[in-house]
Amino acid sequence: MTIREMRTTLGDTQSQFAARYHIPFRTIQNWETGTRKPPDYIIELLEKQIQADLANRKTAALPEYDPQKIDLPRRSDYVGAISWLKAVQDKIGQPFIFALDEALMCQGSFGGRSDEYLVWGYGDDSASRFNGVILLGSQVSACNVKEKNGLQYTDFNRTLADALANENILDMQGITEALSRYYYAHGESFDGLFIVPEYQERFEALADEAVDYYEN
């Protein structure tokens, strides 16, 4: 694929594509006009990232309980979120990257709920054999994955992007609390966060809610 084909596949303008992948706008222009040619390794990296971004957009609906599926450990049986997530990871028994609320629990920015049932993440399709598992995709870029306490989870930028993509079916309490804590920890600033163009307007509204949460 050419740079222009990649960009139009995502539906981005040149400036949006540049912002999405942290590439100077002028560089995108030069690549598309043929003034300069991007290195082959850049093409390869962008193609992989774009395919992942297209595949890992959003979930259509929350799963209903299925008696034919395997139950995961219950959150209410564990004192802390981390001990519960470790039990979930052991039960799934394969590489699994926690996302959304569970990623926030791994980061220590959200305590979760005692009646927690849903588990969001990235992993092999076979993980869907468990009740409550919601797969956002089969893969996520390694640069967006962190590890702590033996658990893998999406970093805050990816977690925030996933939350905005799935807002219509997601309880946003966790992400609002986490965003409020980020604001406090970074000197009452959201510096360091990267928001993809299609979610910029919604993020600004969410940021206002997070600031109100912090101040109140």
Short mmCIF file of C-alpha atoms in Angstrom, two decimals:
data_model
loop_
_atom_site.label_atom_id
_atom_site.label_comp_id
_atom_site.label_asym_id
_atom_site.label_seq_id
_atom_site.Cartn_x
_atom_site.Cartn_y
_atom_site.Cartn_z
CA MET A 1 0.00 0.00 0.00
CA THR A 2 1.10 3.55 -0.66
CA ILE A 3 0.98 6.18 2.07
CA ARG A 4 -2.06 7.74 0.43
CA GLU A 5 -3.84 4.37 0.27
CA MET A 6 -3.13 3.80 3.96
CA ARG A 7 -4.42 7.24 4.85
CA THR A 8 -7.62 6.99 2.82
CA THR A 9 -8.31 3.49 4.19
CA LEU A 10 -8.57 5.11 7.62
CA GLY A 11 -10.59 8.01 6.23
CA ASP A 12 -8.01 10.53 7.48
CA THR A 13 -6.94 13.84 6.03
CA GLN A 14 -3.19 14.35 5.74
CA SER A 15 -3.11 16.35 8.96
CA GLN A 16 -5.17 13.71 10.81
CA PHE A 17 -2.93 10.90 9.56
CA ALA A 18 0.15 12.85 10.62
CA ALA A 19 -1.31 13.42 14.10
CA ARG A 20 -2.42 9.80 14.48
CA TYR A 21 1.06 8.35 13.88
CA HIS A 22 3.20 11.25 15.16
CA ILE A 23 4.67 11.99 11.73
CA PRO A 24 5.34 15.61 10.63
CA PHE A 25 2.63 16.91 8.30
CA ARG A 26 5.20 18.05 5.74
CA THR A 27 6.70 14.56 5.69
CA ILE A 28 3.30 13.06 4.82
CA GLN A 29 2.90 15.61 2.03
CA ASN A 30 6.36 14.83 0.63
CA TRP A 31 5.70 11.08 0.71
CA GLU A 32 2.38 11.39 -1.08
CA THR A 33 3.65 13.75 -3.77
CA GLY A 34 6.73 11.62 -4.38
CA THR A 35 9.11 14.39 -3.34
CA ARG A 36 10.57 11.90 -0.92
CA LYS A 37 10.19 8.15 -0.50
CA PRO A 38 9.54 6.61 2.92
CA PRO A 39 11.97 3.85 3.98
CA ASP A 40 10.68 0.32 3.43
CA TYR A 41 10.70 -0.40 7.16
CA ILE A 42 8.43 2.61 7.75
CA ILE A 43 5.97 1.30 5.16
CA GLU A 44 6.01 -2.11 6.82
CA LEU A 45 5.49 -0.69 10.33
CA LEU A 46 2.66 1.58 9.19
CA GLU A 47 0.89 -1.22 7.32
CA LYS A 48 0.95 -3.44 10.42
CA GLN A 49 -0.23 -0.65 12.70
CA ILE A 50 -3.03 0.40 10.35
CA GLN A 51 -4.29 -3.16 9.99
CA ALA A 52 -4.33 -3.47 13.78
CA ASP A 53 -6.16 -0.15 14.14
CA LEU A 54 -8.77 -1.18 11.57
CA ALA A 55 -9.31 -4.56 13.23
CA ASN A 56 -9.38 -3.26 16.80
CA ARG A 57 -11.95 -0.51 16.56
CA LYS A 58 -14.88 -1.29 18.79
CA THR A 59 -17.23 -3.93 20.16
CA ALA A 60 -20.79 -4.08 18.88
CA ALA A 61 -22.55 -5.29 22.04
CA LEU A 62 -21.95 -6.62 25.52
CA PRO A 63 -22.10 -10.43 25.79
CA GLU A 64 -24.94 -12.13 27.60
CA TYR A 65 -24.36 -14.94 30.09
CA ASP A 66 -24.04 -18.26 28.29
CA PRO A 67 -24.35 -21.44 30.42
CA GLN A 68 -22.38 -23.30 27.75
CA LYS A 69 -19.33 -21.14 28.39
CA ILE A 70 -16.75 -21.41 31.17
CA ASP A 71 -17.14 -19.10 34.16
CA LEU A 72 -14.21 -16.95 35.25
CA PRO A 73 -13.28 -16.37 38.92
CA ARG A 74 -15.72 -13.98 40.60
CA ARG A 75 -14.43 -10.54 41.56
CA SER A 76 -16.29 -10.69 44.88
CA ASP A 77 -14.17 -13.68 45.96
CA TYR A 78 -10.96 -11.63 45.93
CA VAL A 79 -9.84 -8.84 48.24
CA GLY A 80 -7.91 -6.82 45.65
CA ALA A 81 -8.27 -6.18 41.94
CA ILE A 82 -4.78 -7.47 41.12
CA SER A 83 -5.33 -10.83 42.83
CA TRP A 84 -8.58 -11.22 40.88
CA LEU A 85 -6.94 -10.32 37.56
CA LYS A 86 -4.14 -12.83 38.22
CA ALA A 87 -6.77 -15.51 38.85
CA VAL A 88 -8.53 -14.53 35.62
CA GLN A 89 -5.23 -14.68 33.70
CA ASP A 90 -4.48 -18.14 35.15
CA LYS A 91 -7.96 -19.36 34.19
CA ILE A 92 -7.69 -18.08 30.62
CA GLY A 93 -4.31 -19.82 30.46
CA GLN A 94 -2.93 -18.03 27.41
CA PRO A 95 -1.39 -14.64 26.59
CA PHE A 96 -4.01 -12.01 27.33
CA ILE A 97 -3.64 -8.23 27.44
CA PHE A 98 -6.10 -6.53 29.75
CA ALA A 99 -7.85 -3.44 28.41
CA LEU A 100 -10.23 -0.69 29.53
CA ASP A 101 -11.33 -1.01 33.19
CA GLU A 102 -9.07 -4.00 33.75
CA ALA A 103 -6.09 -2.10 32.32
CA LEU A 104 -6.91 0.76 34.70
CA MET A 105 -6.90 -1.72 37.59
CA CYS A 106 -3.46 -2.96 36.50
CA GLN A 107 -2.25 0.64 36.36
CA GLY A 108 -3.62 1.30 39.83
CA SER A 109 -5.83 4.16 38.65
CA PHE A 110 -9.19 2.40 39.23
CA GLY A 111 -10.20 0.02 41.99
CA GLY A 112 -12.93 -1.72 40.04
CA ARG A 113 -16.26 -2.90 41.41
CA SER A 114 -17.01 -5.77 43.77
CA ASP A 115 -19.59 -7.14 41.31
CA GLU A 116 -17.23 -6.94 38.32
CA TYR A 117 -18.25 -9.42 35.64
CA LEU A 118 -16.92 -8.22 32.30
CA VAL A 119 -13.26 -8.60 31.33
CA TRP A 120 -12.01 -6.51 28.38
CA GLY A 121 -8.83 -7.37 26.55
CA TYR A 122 -6.82 -8.43 23.52
CA GLY A 123 -6.11 -12.09 22.88
CA ASP A 124 -6.74 -15.19 20.85
CA ASP A 125 -10.33 -15.88 19.78
CA SER A 126 -10.38 -18.93 22.05
CA ALA A 127 -10.59 -16.57 25.05
CA SER A 128 -14.21 -15.92 24.07
CA ARG A 129 -15.08 -19.36 25.43
CA PHE A 130 -15.21 -17.74 28.86
CA ASN A 131 -18.26 -15.88 30.12
CA GLY A 132 -17.75 -12.14 30.36
CA VAL A 133 -14.65 -11.89 28.16
CA ILE A 134 -14.91 -9.12 25.56
CA LEU A 135 -12.17 -9.21 22.94
CA LEU A 136 -11.33 -5.86 21.39
CA GLY A 137 -9.01 -7.59 18.94
CA SER A 138 -6.44 -10.32 18.57
CA GLN A 139 -3.44 -7.99 18.72
CA VAL A 140 -2.31 -4.58 19.83
CA SER A 141 0.95 -2.79 19.12
CA ALA A 142 3.73 -3.75 21.54
CA CYS A 143 4.44 -0.06 22.13
CA ASN A 144 0.98 0.22 23.72
CA VAL A 145 1.49 -2.69 26.13
CA LYS A 146 2.79 -2.42 29.69
CA GLU A 147 3.56 -5.12 32.26
CA LYS A 148 3.25 -5.01 36.03
CA ASN A 149 2.68 -7.65 38.71
CA GLY A 150 2.99 -10.32 36.04
CA LEU A 151 0.03 -8.87 34.09
CA GLN A 152 0.05 -7.30 30.63
CA TYR A 153 -2.24 -4.38 29.93
CA THR A 154 -2.73 -1.48 27.53
CA ASP A 155 -1.04 1.82 28.36
CA PHE A 156 -3.15 4.82 29.28
CA ASN A 157 -3.21 6.31 25.77
CA ARG A 158 -4.49 3.06 24.25
CA THR A 159 -6.90 2.53 27.14
CA LEU A 160 -8.33 6.00 26.59
CA ALA A 161 -8.67 5.42 22.84
CA ASP A 162 -10.45 2.10 23.43
CA ALA A 163 -12.80 3.78 25.92
CA LEU A 164 -13.75 6.50 23.45
CA ALA A 165 -14.30 3.89 20.72
CA ASN A 166 -16.61 1.83 22.94
CA GLU A 167 -18.29 4.60 24.90
CA ASN A 168 -21.78 3.66 23.75
CA ILE A 169 -21.61 0.35 25.65
CA LEU A 170 -19.04 1.15 28.33
CA ASP A 171 -19.57 2.44 31.85
CA MET A 172 -17.26 5.47 31.73
CA GLN A 173 -16.87 5.84 35.51
CA GLY A 174 -13.49 4.11 35.53
CA ILE A 175 -11.99 6.13 32.71
CA THR A 176 -13.34 9.39 34.16
CA GLU A 177 -11.74 8.63 37.53
CA ALA A 178 -8.47 7.62 35.88
CA LEU A 179 -8.42 10.74 33.71
CA SER A 180 -9.05 12.85 36.79
CA ARG A 181 -6.10 11.21 38.56
CA TYR A 182 -3.93 11.80 35.49
CA TYR A 183 -4.88 15.47 35.54
CA TYR A 184 -3.93 15.76 39.22
CA ALA A 185 -0.67 13.78 38.84
CA HIS A 186 0.49 15.91 35.89
CA GLY A 187 0.15 19.31 37.49
CA GLU A 188 -3.48 19.88 36.48
CA SER A 189 -2.68 19.13 32.84
CA PHE A 190 -3.48 16.52 30.22
CA ASP A 191 -0.07 16.90 28.59
CA GLY A 192 1.32 13.62 27.32
CA LEU A 193 -1.99 12.19 26.13
CA PHE A 194 -2.44 11.49 22.44
CA ILE A 195 -5.98 11.48 21.09
CA VAL A 196 -6.65 10.24 17.56
CA PRO A 197 -8.49 12.82 15.43
CA GLU A 198 -11.93 11.18 15.35
CA TYR A 199 -12.20 11.26 19.15
CA GLN A 200 -10.78 14.72 19.81
CA GLU A 201 -14.11 16.47 20.29
CA ARG A 202 -15.47 13.79 22.62
CA PHE A 203 -12.22 13.75 24.59
CA GLU A 204 -12.50 17.46 25.27
CA ALA A 205 -15.95 16.92 26.80
CA LEU A 206 -14.69 13.95 28.82
CA ALA A 207 -11.71 15.99 30.02
CA ASP A 208 -14.10 18.65 31.34
CA GLU A 209 -15.99 15.94 33.23
CA ALA A 210 -12.72 14.63 34.66
CA VAL A 211 -11.67 18.10 35.83
CA ASP A 212 -15.07 18.56 37.52
CA TYR A 213 -14.63 15.17 39.19
CA TYR A 214 -11.17 16.18 40.42
CA GLU A 215 -12.31 19.54 41.74
CA ASN A 216 -15.38 18.17 43.46
#
